[in-house]
mmCIF file of C-alpha atoms in Angstrom:
data_model
loop_
_atom_site.group_PDB
_atom_site.id
_atom_site.type_symbol
_atom_site.label_atom_id
_atom_site.label_comp_id
_atom_site.label_asym_id
_atom_site.label_seq_id
_atom_site.Cartn_x
_atom_site.Cartn_y
_atom_site.Cartn_z
ATOM 1 C CA MET A 1 0.455 -15.046 -0.881
ATOM 2 C CA GLN A 2 2.884 -12.275 -0.587
ATOM 3 C CA LYS A 3 4.864 -12.902 2.395
ATOM 4 C CA THR A 4 6.976 -9.380 2.553
ATOM 5 C CA TYR A 5 6.754 -6.498 0.621
ATOM 6 C CA VAL A 6 9.596 -4.316 -0.686
ATOM 7 C CA PHE A 7 9.798 -0.714 -1.243
ATOM 8 C CA THR A 8 12.242 1.409 -3.181
ATOM 9 C CA PHE A 9 12.256 5.103 -2.598
ATOM 10 C CA ARG A 10 14.632 8.138 -3.341
ATOM 11 C CA VAL A 11 14.649 10.561 -0.291
ATOM 12 C CA ASN A 12 12.813 13.607 -1.189
ATOM 13 C CA SER A 13 13.621 17.345 0.332
ATOM 14 C CA TYR A 14 10.346 17.685 2.217
ATOM 15 C CA GLN A 15 11.362 14.417 4.165
ATOM 16 C CA THR A 16 14.404 15.855 5.256
ATOM 17 C CA ASP A 17 15.924 18.381 8.170
ATOM 18 C CA MET A 18 18.222 21.110 8.464
ATOM 19 C CA ASN A 19 20.835 18.491 8.233
ATOM 20 C CA SER A 20 19.630 16.880 4.910
ATOM 21 C CA ARG A 21 19.107 13.727 6.467
ATOM 22 C CA MET A 22 15.711 12.012 6.358
ATOM 23 C CA MET A 23 13.544 13.330 9.630
ATOM 24 C CA PRO A 24 12.570 10.629 12.431
ATOM 25 C CA SER A 25 8.656 10.936 11.239
ATOM 26 C CA ALA A 26 9.538 10.634 8.004
ATOM 27 C CA ILE A 27 10.712 6.910 8.602
ATOM 28 C CA LEU A 28 7.300 6.389 10.349
ATOM 29 C CA GLU A 29 5.634 7.893 7.411
ATOM 30 C CA VAL A 30 7.242 5.252 4.669
ATOM 31 C CA MET A 31 6.736 2.364 7.158
ATOM 32 C CA GLN A 32 2.700 3.255 7.573
ATOM 33 C CA GLU A 33 2.425 3.637 3.917
ATOM 34 C CA MET A 34 4.421 0.303 3.492
ATOM 35 C CA ALA A 35 2.369 -1.470 6.018
ATOM 36 C CA GLY A 36 -0.935 -0.185 4.351
ATOM 37 C CA ALA A 37 0.274 -1.383 0.788
ATOM 38 C CA HIS A 38 1.181 -4.672 2.031
ATOM 39 C CA ALA A 39 -2.187 -5.039 3.555
ATOM 40 C CA GLU A 40 -4.052 -4.177 0.581
ATOM 41 C CA LEU A 41 -2.166 -6.766 -1.055
ATOM 42 C CA LEU A 42 -2.919 -9.466 1.671
ATOM 43 C CA GLY A 43 -6.860 -8.219 1.354
ATOM 44 C CA ILE A 44 -7.036 -6.798 4.902
ATOM 45 C CA GLY A 45 -6.206 -3.332 4.002
ATOM 46 C CA ARG A 46 -8.319 -0.204 4.837
ATOM 47 C CA SER A 47 -10.789 -0.658 1.629
ATOM 48 C CA MET A 48 -11.816 -4.152 2.729
ATOM 49 C CA LEU A 49 -11.562 -3.601 6.523
ATOM 50 C CA LEU A 50 -13.839 -0.552 6.560
ATOM 51 C CA ASP A 51 -16.632 -2.966 5.216
ATOM 52 C CA LYS A 52 -16.539 -4.349 8.861
ATOM 53 C CA ASN A 53 -16.177 -0.807 10.469
ATOM 54 C CA LEU A 54 -12.534 -2.376 11.096
ATOM 55 C CA VAL A 55 -9.233 -0.327 10.693
ATOM 56 C CA TRP A 56 -5.585 -1.118 11.646
ATOM 57 C CA VAL A 57 -3.890 0.966 14.318
ATOM 58 C CA LEU A 58 -0.076 1.159 15.635
ATOM 59 C CA THR A 59 0.113 0.597 19.527
ATOM 60 C CA ARG A 60 3.919 0.318 19.686
ATOM 61 C CA ILE A 61 6.791 0.842 17.688
ATOM 62 C CA GLU A 62 10.625 0.560 17.975
ATOM 63 C CA VAL A 63 13.302 1.919 15.534
ATOM 64 C CA GLN A 64 17.421 1.608 15.469
ATOM 65 C CA MET A 65 19.362 3.648 12.872
ATOM 66 C CA ALA A 66 22.490 3.092 12.293
ATOM 67 C CA ARG A 67 22.647 6.302 10.057
ATOM 68 C CA TYR A 68 19.815 8.036 8.375
ATOM 69 C CA PRO A 69 19.522 8.303 4.659
ATOM 70 C CA VAL A 70 20.269 11.693 3.123
ATOM 71 C CA PHE A 71 18.819 13.902 0.494
ATOM 72 C CA GLY A 72 18.764 12.285 -2.977
ATOM 73 C CA GLU A 73 19.619 8.821 -1.605
ATOM 74 C CA THR A 74 17.908 5.594 -3.116
ATOM 75 C CA ILE A 75 16.730 3.262 -0.155
ATOM 76 C CA THR A 76 15.143 -0.346 -0.566
ATOM 77 C CA ALA A 77 12.516 -0.974 2.483
ATOM 78 C CA GLU A 78 11.201 -4.371 3.153
ATOM 79 C CA THR A 79 8.431 -5.184 5.386
ATOM 80 C CA PHE A 80 6.970 -8.486 6.942
ATOM 81 C CA PRO A 81 4.031 -9.497 9.493
ATOM 82 C CA MET A 82 5.115 -12.087 11.988
ATOM 83 C CA PRO A 83 2.906 -14.565 13.721
ATOM 84 C CA ASN A 84 0.110 -12.591 15.625
ATOM 85 C CA ARG A 85 0.114 -12.410 19.780
ATOM 86 C CA ARG A 86 -3.183 -12.823 20.614
ATOM 87 C CA TRP A 87 -4.823 -9.571 19.628
ATOM 88 C CA PHE A 88 -1.653 -7.846 18.769
ATOM 89 C CA PHE A 89 0.241 -8.642 15.233
ATOM 90 C CA PRO A 90 3.773 -7.473 15.028
ATOM 91 C CA ARG A 91 5.355 -6.144 11.783
ATOM 92 C CA TYR A 92 8.892 -5.636 11.056
ATOM 93 C CA PHE A 93 10.763 -3.346 8.545
ATOM 94 C CA ILE A 94 14.470 -3.384 7.282
ATOM 95 C CA PHE A 95 16.142 -0.605 5.544
ATOM 96 C CA ARG A 96 19.002 -1.185 3.181
ATOM 97 C CA ASP A 97 21.162 1.612 0.972
ATOM 98 C CA GLU A 98 22.206 1.120 -2.643
ATOM 99 C CA ASP A 99 24.831 -1.597 -1.682
ATOM 100 C CA GLY A 100 22.521 -3.628 0.006
ATOM 101 C CA ASN A 101 23.917 -2.298 3.521
ATOM 102 C CA GLN A 102 21.332 -2.365 6.445
ATOM 103 C CA ILE A 103 21.322 1.008 7.809
ATOM 104 C CA GLY A 104 18.143 0.563 9.802
ATOM 105 C CA CYS A 105 15.570 -1.857 11.238
ATOM 106 C CA ALA A 106 11.945 -1.414 12.969
ATOM 107 C CA GLY A 107 9.456 -3.620 14.828
ATOM 108 C CA SER A 108 5.942 -2.457 15.394
ATOM 109 C CA LEU A 109 2.671 -3.764 17.210
ATOM 110 C CA TRP A 110 -0.871 -3.372 15.631
ATOM 111 C CA VAL A 111 -4.409 -4.105 16.512
ATOM 112 C CA LEU A 112 -7.659 -3.930 15.182
ATOM 113 C CA LEU A 113 -9.894 -0.895 15.721
ATOM 114 C CA ASP A 114 -13.458 -0.864 15.792
ATOM 115 C CA VAL A 115 -14.184 2.636 14.067
ATOM 116 C CA GLN A 116 -17.802 2.850 15.495
ATOM 117 C CA GLU A 117 -17.208 1.544 18.834
ATOM 118 C CA ARG A 118 -13.512 3.080 19.325
ATOM 119 C CA ARG A 119 -12.195 0.023 21.017
ATOM 120 C CA MET A 120 -9.932 -2.817 19.860
ATOM 121 C CA SER A 121 -11.697 -5.688 17.901
ATOM 122 C CA ARG A 122 -11.021 -9.393 18.008
ATOM 123 C CA PRO A 123 -8.343 -10.572 15.218
ATOM 124 C CA ASP A 124 -10.539 -13.339 13.507
ATOM 125 C CA ALA A 125 -11.530 -10.900 10.920
ATOM 126 C CA VAL A 126 -7.863 -10.964 9.327
ATOM 127 C CA LEU A 127 -6.320 -14.281 10.768
ATOM 128 C CA SER A 128 -7.005 -16.539 7.672
ATOM 129 C CA LEU A 129 -5.380 -14.009 5.259
ATOM 130 C CA MET A 130 -2.167 -13.433 7.178
ATOM 131 C CA PRO A 131 0.856 -15.254 5.265
ATOM 132 C CA ASP A 132 2.624 -17.850 7.282
ATOM 133 C CA ASN A 133 6.094 -16.021 8.014
ATOM 134 C CA SER A 134 7.125 -18.215 11.004
ATOM 135 C CA ASP A 135 10.367 -19.114 8.876
ATOM 136 C CA LEU A 136 11.589 -15.507 8.526
ATOM 137 C CA VAL A 137 13.862 -13.963 11.117
ATOM 138 C CA ALA A 138 12.752 -10.766 13.061
ATOM 139 C CA PRO A 139 15.896 -8.072 12.989
ATOM 140 C CA LEU A 140 15.006 -7.102 16.809
ATOM 141 C CA GLY A 141 12.821 -8.053 19.420
ATOM 142 C CA LEU A 142 8.952 -7.094 20.063
ATOM 143 C CA PRO A 143 8.762 -3.084 20.851
ATOM 144 C CA ALA A 144 8.934 -2.495 24.772
ATOM 145 C CA ALA A 145 7.194 -0.566 26.785
ATOM 146 C CA VAL A 146 8.919 3.342 27.442
ATOM 147 C CA THR A 147 10.103 4.195 30.745
ATOM 148 C CA ASP A 148 10.223 7.512 32.326
ATOM 149 C CA VAL A 149 13.842 9.205 32.107
ATOM 150 C CA ALA A 150 15.017 10.602 35.627
ATOM 151 C CA GLY A 151 16.438 13.862 34.514
ATOM 152 C CA THR A 152 16.032 17.306 33.678
ATOM 153 C CA PHE A 153 12.318 18.240 33.169
ATOM 154 C CA GLU A 154 10.226 20.901 30.590
ATOM 155 C CA ALA A 155 6.582 20.791 30.467
ATOM 156 C CA SER A 156 4.549 22.404 27.724
ATOM 157 C CA THR A 157 0.595 22.140 26.270
ATOM 158 C CA HIS A 158 -0.894 21.199 22.546
ATOM 159 C CA VAL A 159 -4.036 21.076 21.052
ATOM 160 C CA PRO A 160 -3.924 19.085 17.968
ATOM 161 C CA VAL A 161 -4.093 21.171 14.896
ATOM 162 C CA TYR A 162 -5.301 20.121 11.192
ATOM 163 C CA THR A 163 -1.902 18.896 10.286
ATOM 164 C CA ASP A 164 -1.941 16.632 13.258
ATOM 165 C CA LEU A 165 -4.995 14.552 12.013
ATOM 166 C CA ASP A 166 -5.411 11.728 9.778
ATOM 167 C CA MET A 167 -8.312 9.820 7.939
ATOM 168 C CA ASN A 168 -8.996 8.163 11.167
ATOM 169 C CA GLY A 169 -10.206 11.220 12.750
ATOM 170 C CA HIS A 170 -7.534 11.259 15.366
ATOM 171 C CA VAL A 171 -4.009 12.347 15.900
ATOM 172 C CA ASN A 172 -1.618 10.670 13.182
ATOM 173 C CA ASN A 173 1.186 7.927 14.765
ATOM 174 C CA THR A 174 4.051 10.077 13.135
ATOM 175 C CA LYS A 175 2.598 13.242 14.524
ATOM 176 C CA TYR A 176 3.746 12.332 18.309
ATOM 177 C CA LEU A 177 7.404 11.764 17.041
ATOM 178 C CA ASP A 178 7.454 15.291 15.438
ATOM 179 C CA TRP A 179 6.010 16.935 18.739
ATOM 180 C CA CYS A 180 9.022 15.248 20.391
ATOM 181 C CA CYS A 181 11.720 16.428 18.116
ATOM 182 C CA ASN A 182 10.220 19.728 18.638
ATOM 183 C CA ALA A 183 10.562 19.309 22.556
ATOM 184 C CA LEU A 184 14.269 18.289 21.900
ATOM 185 C CA GLY A 185 14.661 21.145 20.007
ATOM 186 C CA ILE A 186 16.443 23.237 16.805
ATOM 187 C CA LYS A 187 19.957 23.319 19.240
ATOM 188 C CA THR A 188 19.988 19.921 19.985
ATOM 189 C CA LEU A 189 18.996 18.311 16.704
ATOM 190 C CA ARG A 190 21.199 20.609 14.879
ATOM 191 C CA THR A 191 24.178 18.478 16.278
ATOM 192 C CA HIS A 192 22.271 15.119 17.285
ATOM 193 C CA GLU A 193 20.030 12.585 15.996
ATOM 194 C CA LEU A 194 17.823 9.653 17.226
ATOM 195 C CA ALA A 195 20.057 6.843 17.444
ATOM 196 C CA SER A 196 16.879 4.724 18.417
ATOM 197 C CA PHE A 197 13.230 5.403 19.473
ATOM 198 C CA ALA A 198 10.315 3.846 20.777
ATOM 199 C CA LEU A 199 6.739 4.936 20.908
ATOM 200 C CA ASN A 200 3.900 3.746 23.185
ATOM 201 C CA TYR A 201 0.363 4.557 21.860
ATOM 202 C CA ASN A 202 -1.856 3.988 24.975
ATOM 203 C CA GLN A 203 -4.859 5.987 24.052
ATOM 204 C CA GLU A 204 -5.896 7.851 20.806
ATOM 205 C CA ILE A 205 -5.668 11.382 20.755
ATOM 206 C CA LEU A 206 -8.867 13.510 19.401
ATOM 207 C CA PRO A 207 -9.531 17.153 18.155
ATOM 208 C CA ASP A 208 -9.849 19.640 21.093
ATOM 209 C CA GLN A 209 -8.076 17.523 23.544
ATOM 210 C CA GLU A 210 -5.660 19.829 25.168
ATOM 211 C CA ILE A 211 -2.369 17.580 25.922
ATOM 212 C CA ARG A 212 0.273 18.221 28.790
ATOM 213 C CA MET A 213 3.440 16.896 27.269
ATOM 214 C CA GLU A 214 6.573 16.455 29.714
ATOM 215 C CA LEU A 215 10.067 16.103 28.276
ATOM 216 C CA HIS A 216 12.724 14.303 30.309
ATOM 217 C CA ARG A 217 16.650 14.156 29.627
ATOM 218 C CA ASN A 218 19.457 12.462 31.234
ATOM 219 C CA GLY A 219 22.637 12.725 28.804
ATOM 220 C CA PRO A 220 21.803 11.072 25.605
ATOM 221 C CA ASP A 221 18.585 9.779 27.299
ATOM 222 C CA PHE A 222 15.154 11.185 26.816
ATOM 223 C CA SER A 223 11.677 10.243 27.397
ATOM 224 C CA PHE A 224 8.422 12.397 26.276
ATOM 225 C CA SER A 225 4.854 11.908 27.336
ATOM 226 C CA GLY A 226 1.309 13.003 26.622
ATOM 227 C CA PHE A 227 -1.152 13.423 29.236
ATOM 228 C CA ASP A 228 -4.994 14.417 28.980
ATOM 229 C CA GLY A 229 -5.533 15.024 33.121
ATOM 230 C CA GLU A 230 -4.127 11.895 34.540
ATOM 231 C CA LYS A 231 -4.404 9.666 31.717
ATOM 232 C CA ARG A 232 -1.444 8.998 29.642
ATOM 233 C CA HIS A 233 -1.990 9.024 25.980
ATOM 234 C CA PHE A 234 1.705 8.208 24.434
ATOM 235 C CA ASP A 235 5.151 7.826 25.552
ATOM 236 C CA VAL A 236 8.160 8.433 23.445
ATOM 237 C CA GLY A 237 11.895 7.203 24.486
ATOM 238 C CA GLY A 238 14.989 7.072 22.760
ATOM 239 C CA VAL A 239 18.756 7.946 23.030
ATOM 240 C CA LEU A 240 20.584 10.799 21.099
ATOM 241 C CA ARG A 241 23.848 10.377 19.480
ATOM 242 C CA PRO A 242 26.264 13.003 17.902
ATOM 243 C CA ILE A 243 25.825 13.697 14.117
ATOM 244 C CA ASP A 244 29.141 12.712 11.981
ATOM 245 C CA ASN A 245 30.353 15.398 9.451
ATOM 246 C CA ILE A 246 29.043 18.082 11.692
#
């Protein structure tokens, strides 16, 4: 049983922003694909679970980046699950440069979703196939709840478009971070980057839902949330820092 999964990749131009650094959402995309590939090797991937009307869904994630990879750089990423917490499955990620230095890490929580009922499913279907990684050390704690920042306030609305949706029929987890970065704006992200960020996925967003989005900022701290009426669908929180060599 493969306890960990390692993936080496070269940063492509389509993964980078105007500063030639890897976009935060591109980090999440790599993590998403790695989690899926490892799950397939363990026999608990999408191709196996769909027969049971199940898919993996991300509920929380936290990312800490000492620096962002740049265009053309080769990065090695490692991922591994840790023992489940009742219905929740923690999975961790570590990013290293060509010299083996850790440049980032992340923690995430996943659940099984019944695609017919659109609700969480018991973990029994996969427990026996999960590796015993109790001997491994997580690079950070479990992702925490995002809290609203008290500060300046901006509001906007968004209806999901074609590029927001994925094969599960809802807004893909990486898109919420794109929405957040768009709200922070070009002027901010030309000179600053997300030193750390966390996302809480409270309720899936489906096509045709109009989402009210709220951005709060207080110095380097920010929070960004999405609502349908009074129902909170997602929360993003993080800390900005100036970009070196800009």
